[in-house]
Coordinates of C-alpha atoms in Angstrom, one line a residue:
T1 CA -90.3 36.8 -41.1
A2 CA -86.9 35.1 -40.8
R3 CA -85.2 38.1 -39.3
A4 CA -87.9 38.7 -36.8
E5 CA -87.9 35.0 -35.8
G6 CA -84.1 35.1 -35.4
I7 CA -84.2 38.2 -33.2
T8 CA -87.0 36.7 -31.1
A9 CA -85.0 33.5 -30.6
H10 CA -81.9 35.4 -29.7
S11 CA -83.8 37.5 -27.2
E12 CA -85.3 34.4 -25.6
T13 CA -81.9 32.8 -25.3
L14 CA -80.4 35.9 -23.8
G15 CA -83.3 36.1 -21.3
E16 CA -82.7 32.5 -20.2
K17 CA -79.0 33.1 -19.7
Q18 CA -79.7 36.2 -17.7
K19 CA -82.1 34.2 -15.5
A20 CA -79.5 31.5 -15.0
M21 CA -76.9 34.2 -14.1
K22 CA -79.2 35.9 -11.6
Y23 CA -80.0 32.5 -10.0
R24 CA -76.4 31.7 -9.6
E25 CA -75.8 35.1 -8.2
G26 CA -78.6 34.7 -5.7
V27 CA -77.4 31.3 -4.6
T28 CA -73.8 32.6 -4.0
V29 CA -74.9 35.7 -2.1
G30 CA -77.5 33.6 -0.1
A31 CA -74.9 31.0 0.9
A32 CA -72.5 33.7 2.0
N33 CA -75.1 35.4 4.1
T34 CA -76.2 32.1 5.6
L35 CA -72.6 31.3 6.5
I36 CA -72.2 34.7 8.2
V37 CA -75.3 34.3 10.3
L38 CA -74.5 30.8 11.4
T39 CA -70.9 31.7 12.3
A40 CA -72.0 34.8 14.2
L41 CA -74.6 32.7 16.1
A42 CA -72.0 30.1 16.9
V43 CA -69.5 32.7 18.2
L44 CA -72.3 34.3 20.3
G45 CA -73.3 30.9 21.7
V46 CA -69.8 30.0 22.7
S47 CA -69.3 33.5 24.2
I48 CA -72.4 33.2 26.3
R49 CA -71.4 29.7 27.6
L50 CA -68.0 31.1 28.6
Y51 CA -69.7 34.1 30.3
Q52 CA -72.0 31.8 32.2
S53 CA -69.0 29.7 33.4
G54 CA -67.2 32.9 34.5
Q55 CA -64.4 32.5 32.0
L56 CA -65.4 35.6 30.0
G57 CA -66.8 39.0 31.0
A58 CA -69.7 40.9 29.4
E59 CA -67.2 43.0 27.5
G60 CA -65.5 39.9 26.2
V61 CA -68.9 38.6 24.8
L62 CA -69.4 41.9 23.0
I63 CA -65.9 42.0 21.6
C64 CA -66.0 38.4 20.3
T65 CA -69.4 39.0 18.6
L66 CA -68.4 42.2 17.0
S67 CA -65.0 40.8 15.9
A68 CA -66.8 37.8 14.3
L69 CA -69.2 40.0 12.4
S70 CA -66.6 42.5 11.2
S71 CA -64.3 39.7 10.0
F72 CA -66.8 38.7 7.3
G73 CA -66.2 41.7 5.1
P74 CA -63.8 39.8 2.9
V75 CA -66.3 36.9 2.6
V76 CA -69.0 39.3 1.4
A77 CA -66.6 40.9 -1.0
L78 CA -65.6 37.5 -2.4
A79 CA -69.2 36.6 -2.9
N80 CA -69.9 39.8 -4.7
L81 CA -66.8 39.3 -6.8
G82 CA -68.1 36.0 -7.9
A83 CA -71.3 37.6 -9.1
S84 CA -69.4 40.3 -10.9
L85 CA -67.0 37.8 -12.5
T86 CA -70.0 36.0 -13.9
Q87 CA -71.1 39.1 -15.7
V88 CA -67.5 39.9 -16.9
F89 CA -67.1 36.3 -18.3
A90 CA -70.5 36.6 -20.1
S91 CA -69.5 39.9 -21.6
A92 CA -66.1 38.6 -22.6
D93 CA -67.8 35.6 -24.3
R94 CA -70.0 37.9 -26.3
V95 CA -66.9 40.0 -27.4
L96 CA -65.0 36.9 -28.4
D97 CA -68.0 35.6 -30.3
L98 CA -68.1 38.9 -32.2
L99 CA -64.4 38.8 -32.9
D100 CA -64.7 35.3 -34.2
E101 CA -67.6 36.1 -36.5
D102 CA -66.8 35.9 -40.2
P103 CA -67.5 39.2 -42.1
V104 CA -70.8 39.2 -44.1
T105 CA -68.8 40.3 -47.1
A106 CA -65.4 38.7 -47.6
D107 CA -62.5 41.0 -48.5
V108 CA -61.2 40.9 -52.0
T109 CA -57.4 40.5 -52.2
D110 CA -56.9 39.1 -55.7
G111 CA -58.9 41.8 -57.6
A112 CA -57.9 45.1 -59.3
D113 CA -56.8 48.3 -57.7
T114 CA -59.3 50.4 -59.6
T115 CA -59.3 54.2 -59.5
F116 CA -62.6 55.9 -58.7
T117 CA -64.1 57.7 -61.8
G118 CA -67.7 57.6 -60.7
A119 CA -70.1 54.9 -59.4
Q120 CA -73.0 53.3 -61.1
A121 CA -75.8 51.0 -60.0
E122 CA -77.3 48.8 -62.7
H123 CA -80.6 47.1 -62.0
V124 CA -79.6 46.5 -58.3
S125 CA -81.8 44.5 -56.0
F126 CA -81.1 43.6 -52.4
A127 CA -82.9 41.5 -49.8
Y128 CA -82.4 40.8 -46.1
A129 CA -83.0 37.1 -46.1
K130 CA -86.2 37.0 -48.1
E131 CA -87.3 40.6 -47.5
E132 CA -86.5 42.7 -50.6
V133 CA -85.6 46.3 -49.7
L134 CA -84.2 47.5 -53.0
H135 CA -85.7 46.6 -56.3
D136 CA -84.2 47.1 -59.8
L137 CA -82.5 50.4 -58.9
S138 CA -80.3 52.0 -61.5
L139 CA -78.4 55.2 -60.7
T140 CA -75.3 57.0 -61.9
I141 CA -73.1 59.0 -59.5
P142 CA -70.8 61.1 -61.8
E143 CA -67.2 61.9 -60.7
K144 CA -66.8 65.2 -58.9
K145 CA -70.6 65.7 -58.5
I146 CA -73.0 65.6 -55.6
V147 CA -76.0 63.3 -55.9
G148 CA -78.6 63.7 -53.2
I149 CA -81.0 60.9 -52.3
T150 CA -84.3 61.5 -50.4
G151 CA -87.5 59.7 -49.6
R152 CA -89.5 58.4 -46.7
S153 CA -87.9 56.3 -44.0
G154 CA -87.5 52.6 -44.9
S155 CA -87.2 53.3 -48.7
G156 CA -83.8 51.8 -48.9
K157 CA -81.5 54.9 -48.9
S158 CA -79.1 53.7 -46.2
T159 CA -79.1 50.2 -47.6
F160 CA -78.0 51.5 -51.0
L161 CA -75.2 53.5 -49.2
R162 CA -73.9 50.3 -47.6
L163 CA -73.9 48.5 -51.0
L164 CA -71.8 51.4 -52.4
M165 CA -69.4 50.9 -49.5
R166 CA -69.6 47.1 -50.1
F167 CA -70.5 46.3 -46.6
W168 CA -72.9 43.9 -48.3
D169 CA -73.1 42.5 -51.8
V170 CA -76.1 43.0 -54.1
S171 CA -78.6 40.2 -54.5
N172 CA -79.1 41.0 -58.2
G173 CA -77.6 43.5 -60.6
T174 CA -74.2 45.3 -60.5
I175 CA -72.6 48.2 -58.7
R176 CA -69.6 49.6 -60.7
F177 CA -66.7 51.4 -59.0
G178 CA -65.1 53.3 -61.8
E179 CA -65.4 50.9 -64.8
R180 CA -65.2 47.7 -62.7
D181 CA -67.8 45.6 -60.8
I182 CA -67.3 46.5 -57.2
R183 CA -67.0 42.8 -56.3
A184 CA -63.8 42.6 -58.4
V185 CA -62.1 45.6 -56.7
N186 CA -59.6 44.9 -54.0
T187 CA -61.1 45.9 -50.6
A188 CA -58.0 47.8 -49.6
A189 CA -58.2 50.0 -52.7
L190 CA -61.9 50.5 -52.2
R191 CA -61.5 51.5 -48.5
A192 CA -58.7 53.9 -49.5
Q193 CA -60.9 55.9 -51.9
E194 CA -64.3 55.8 -50.0
S195 CA -65.2 57.5 -46.7
L196 CA -68.4 57.6 -44.7
V197 CA -69.9 60.5 -42.7
T198 CA -72.9 59.4 -40.5
Q199 CA -75.6 61.2 -38.6
E200 CA -73.9 60.5 -35.3
T201 CA -70.1 60.5 -35.2
E202 CA -69.1 57.6 -32.9
L203 CA -66.3 58.8 -30.6
F204 CA -64.4 56.7 -28.0
D205 CA -63.1 57.8 -24.6
D206 CA -59.7 58.7 -26.0
T207 CA -57.8 61.8 -27.4
I208 CA -59.0 63.8 -30.4
E209 CA -56.0 62.6 -32.3
N210 CA -56.6 58.9 -31.7
N211 CA -60.3 59.3 -32.5
I212 CA -59.4 60.8 -35.9
R213 CA -56.7 58.2 -36.5
I214 CA -59.4 55.4 -36.3
A215 CA -60.0 55.9 -40.0
R216 CA -56.3 55.3 -40.7
R217 CA -54.2 53.7 -38.0
D218 CA -50.9 54.5 -39.6
A219 CA -51.6 58.2 -40.0
T220 CA -48.9 60.5 -38.6
R221 CA -49.6 63.5 -36.4
A222 CA -48.9 65.8 -39.4
E223 CA -51.4 63.9 -41.5
V224 CA -54.0 64.1 -38.7
E225 CA -53.4 67.8 -38.4
A226 CA -53.7 68.2 -42.2
A227 CA -57.1 66.4 -42.1
C228 CA -58.3 68.8 -39.3
R229 CA -57.2 71.8 -41.3
K230 CA -59.3 70.6 -44.2
A231 CA -62.2 70.2 -41.8
A232 CA -61.7 73.7 -40.3
L233 CA -61.1 72.0 -37.0
D234 CA -57.5 72.9 -36.3
G235 CA -58.2 76.3 -34.8
F236 CA -60.6 74.9 -32.2
I237 CA -58.2 72.0 -31.3
N238 CA -55.2 74.3 -30.9
S239 CA -57.2 76.5 -28.6
L240 CA -57.6 73.6 -26.1
P241 CA -54.9 73.4 -23.4
K242 CA -53.9 69.8 -24.4
G243 CA -54.5 70.3 -28.2
Y244 CA -54.7 67.1 -30.1
D245 CA -54.1 65.1 -26.8
T246 CA -57.4 66.4 -25.3
P247 CA -59.7 63.6 -24.1
V248 CA -63.1 63.7 -25.7
G249 CA -64.9 61.9 -22.9
E250 CA -67.2 58.9 -23.1
L251 CA -69.0 59.0 -26.5
G252 CA -67.5 62.5 -27.1
G253 CA -69.5 64.0 -24.2
A254 CA -66.9 66.8 -23.7
L255 CA -67.6 68.2 -27.2
S256 CA -70.6 69.8 -28.8
G257 CA -72.6 68.2 -31.6
G258 CA -71.0 70.4 -34.2
E259 CA -67.5 69.7 -32.9
R260 CA -68.2 65.9 -32.9
Q261 CA -69.4 66.1 -36.5
R262 CA -66.4 68.1 -37.6
I263 CA -64.2 65.3 -36.1
G264 CA -66.3 62.9 -38.2
V265 CA -65.5 64.9 -41.3
A266 CA -61.8 65.1 -40.4
R267 CA -61.8 61.3 -39.9
A268 CA -63.3 60.8 -43.3
L269 CA -60.7 63.2 -44.9
A270 CA -57.8 61.4 -43.2
L271 CA -58.0 58.8 -46.0
N272 CA -57.7 61.5 -48.7
P273 CA -60.8 59.9 -50.4
K274 CA -62.3 60.6 -53.8
F275 CA -65.8 59.5 -52.9
I276 CA -67.6 60.4 -49.6
V277 CA -70.9 58.9 -48.7
C278 CA -72.9 61.1 -46.3
D279 CA -75.8 59.5 -44.4
E280 CA -77.9 62.3 -42.7
P281 CA -74.7 64.1 -41.6
V282 CA -76.5 67.3 -40.3
S283 CA -79.9 66.1 -39.3
A284 CA -79.0 66.0 -35.6
L285 CA -77.6 69.6 -35.6
D286 CA -79.2 72.9 -35.1
V287 CA -79.7 75.1 -38.2
S288 CA -76.6 77.3 -37.7
I289 CA -74.3 74.4 -37.3
Q290 CA -76.0 72.6 -40.2
A291 CA -75.1 75.5 -42.4
Q292 CA -71.4 75.4 -41.3
I293 CA -71.0 71.7 -41.9
L294 CA -72.8 71.9 -45.3
N295 CA -70.7 74.9 -46.4
L296 CA -67.5 73.0 -45.3
L297 CA -68.5 69.9 -47.3
Q298 CA -69.3 72.1 -50.3
D299 CA -66.0 74.0 -50.1
L300 CA -64.1 70.7 -49.9
Q301 CA -65.9 69.3 -52.9
E302 CA -65.0 72.4 -55.0
E303 CA -61.4 72.6 -53.8
R304 CA -60.6 68.9 -54.0
G305 CA -63.0 67.6 -56.7
L306 CA -64.7 65.2 -54.4
T307 CA -67.7 63.1 -55.3
Y308 CA -70.6 62.9 -52.7
M309 CA -73.6 60.8 -52.3
F310 CA -75.8 62.7 -49.8
I311 CA -78.7 61.1 -48.0
T312 CA -81.2 63.4 -46.2
H313 CA -84.9 63.8 -45.4
D314 CA -84.5 67.6 -45.6
L315 CA -85.6 68.7 -49.0
S316 CA -84.3 72.3 -48.6
V317 CA -80.8 70.8 -47.7
V318 CA -80.7 68.5 -50.6
H319 CA -81.8 71.3 -53.0
H320 CA -79.1 73.6 -51.7
F321 CA -76.3 71.0 -51.6
S322 CA -76.8 68.6 -54.6
N323 CA -76.3 68.7 -58.3
D324 CA -78.7 65.9 -59.0
I325 CA -81.5 64.5 -56.8
A326 CA -82.9 61.0 -56.7
V327 CA -86.2 60.3 -55.0
M328 CA -86.8 56.8 -53.6
Y329 CA -90.0 55.1 -52.5
L330 CA -90.3 51.6 -50.9
G331 CA -87.0 50.4 -52.4
K332 CA -87.5 51.9 -55.9
L333 CA -86.0 54.9 -57.6
I334 CA -89.0 56.8 -58.8
E335 CA -87.5 60.1 -60.1
K336 CA -84.1 61.6 -60.8
A337 CA -83.3 65.0 -62.1
P338 CA -81.0 68.0 -61.8
S339 CA -81.7 69.7 -58.5
D340 CA -83.2 72.9 -59.9
E341 CA -85.2 71.1 -62.5
L342 CA -86.7 68.7 -60.0
F343 CA -87.9 71.5 -57.8
K344 CA -89.3 73.5 -60.7
N345 CA -91.0 70.6 -62.5
P346 CA -91.5 67.5 -60.4
T347 CA -93.1 64.8 -62.5
H348 CA -93.9 61.9 -60.1
P349 CA -96.9 62.5 -57.8
Y350 CA -94.9 61.4 -54.7
T351 CA -92.2 64.0 -55.5
Q352 CA -94.9 66.6 -56.0
A353 CA -96.4 65.7 -52.6
L354 CA -93.0 65.9 -50.9
L355 CA -92.2 69.3 -52.4
S356 CA -95.6 70.7 -51.5
A357 CA -94.9 70.0 -47.8
I358 CA -91.8 72.2 -47.7
P359 CA -92.6 75.1 -45.2
L360 CA -92.6 78.6 -46.8
P361 CA -90.8 81.6 -45.1
N362 CA -93.9 83.8 -45.8
I363 CA -96.5 83.1 -43.1
H364 CA -99.2 84.9 -45.2
K365 CA -98.8 82.6 -48.1
K366 CA -100.8 79.4 -47.9
L367 CA -99.2 76.1 -48.8
D368 CA -100.7 74.3 -51.8
R369 CA -100.4 70.9 -50.1
V370 CA -100.8 67.6 -52.0
I371 CA -102.4 65.3 -49.6
L372 CA -101.8 61.6 -50.3
K373 CA -104.6 59.2 -49.4
G374 CA -104.8 55.5 -49.3
E375 CA -102.7 52.8 -47.5
I376 CA -98.9 52.5 -47.9
T377 CA -98.0 49.3 -49.6
S378 CA -96.3 46.8 -47.2
P379 CA -92.5 46.8 -47.8
I380 CA -92.4 43.1 -46.9
E381 CA -92.6 41.0 -50.0
P382 CA -94.5 43.6 -52.1
K383 CA -96.2 42.4 -55.2
P384 CA -94.7 43.1 -58.7
V385 CA -96.9 46.1 -59.3
C386 CA -96.6 49.9 -58.9
R387 CA -95.7 50.4 -55.2
F388 CA -97.3 53.8 -55.2
A389 CA -100.6 52.8 -56.8
N390 CA -102.6 52.8 -53.6
R391 CA -101.8 56.4 -52.9
C392 CA -101.5 57.8 -56.5
P393 CA -104.2 60.2 -57.6
Y394 CA -103.6 59.2 -61.2
A395 CA -103.6 55.4 -60.7
K396 CA -105.3 53.2 -63.3
D397 CA -106.3 49.5 -63.3
I398 CA -103.0 48.6 -65.1
C399 CA -101.1 50.1 -62.1
Q400 CA -102.4 47.2 -59.9
T401 CA -101.1 44.6 -62.3
T402 CA -97.9 46.0 -63.8
D403 CA -94.7 47.5 -62.4
P404 CA -94.1 50.5 -64.7
E405 CA -90.7 51.0 -66.4
P406 CA -88.8 54.3 -65.9
V407 CA -89.6 56.9 -68.5
Q408 CA -87.2 59.6 -69.8
V409 CA -88.9 63.0 -69.5
G410 CA -87.4 66.1 -71.1

């Protein structure tokens, strides 16, 4: 595919540049070492001649030779500096190239400052180059509700998240932010009302305050503290000797996973958003910390009337946390229902198989597993037929020739 070929070409180019850099480094170090050896031999030769002529004693030969060898430290350091500078310049070039890169999605500055009243996807499709990863997806995210999205890896959940944040634009269809096409909403207004909480909160080797302020550079200390109070983080921070000025270490290494995730929540809340998109926010945490973060998010939703889109593989979590649940399979939305209704009466065979795999707390009760057989349809350029047909126990001949339309049940 085009993406794979591009990655391969970039990797080959990078490999060639690394070879050239190693070659130059080897030549520089080799030349410096050769110069040292030749100079030391020359000093030794002259010293021996002077010793033979009686102009220099044995101790003089030794002193001259050792002095010559020890004086080459700066030469070695200079040779190594050249090799290090080569790497520094190469890294700087990559950083400058990144800074010079145009954004994939241009900012909108002449649109409308629309207020969030819910989001809606209407027949949305999206492709990376020619690889379609979302197909004809329609989904409504009501204001002040929690919509959970689940499904196997690679089904397009995170891609849909990025379309809602307008990191990319749809290939076909429309995403509405409030009542307006998201492409006609000013980017500044969009960013002020949306926040993102990810699986791993990225922290920099800086203070807690500055890591939270990344979301909003003009936030005051009082606003940062207010965000931390909402995230139930202020008590922990104030217990630290340096408080908000405490360094978090490289990648937040001085903090636990739960503390890092709470900082991620505080960072999201610093914007006072109306819509928060959560991409596997608790999957990397142990069960007790998961419960704390989920309860925190749920309390915030009830207190502040927030709207969440919540992506997770954990069906028990999505059941506990969401008002509505949407199930995706290979880029398509295959079922959507209120949370309790979907768990009581799943209609799609893929949803039935997912729910049958949830572990039971009673070890004496046997799971009535639905085992799916057959090959998974390739997600790369799939045919316009039912994508689940190869594994569906109810598949008919028409499923191999037609892509079924969604049906309202109940």
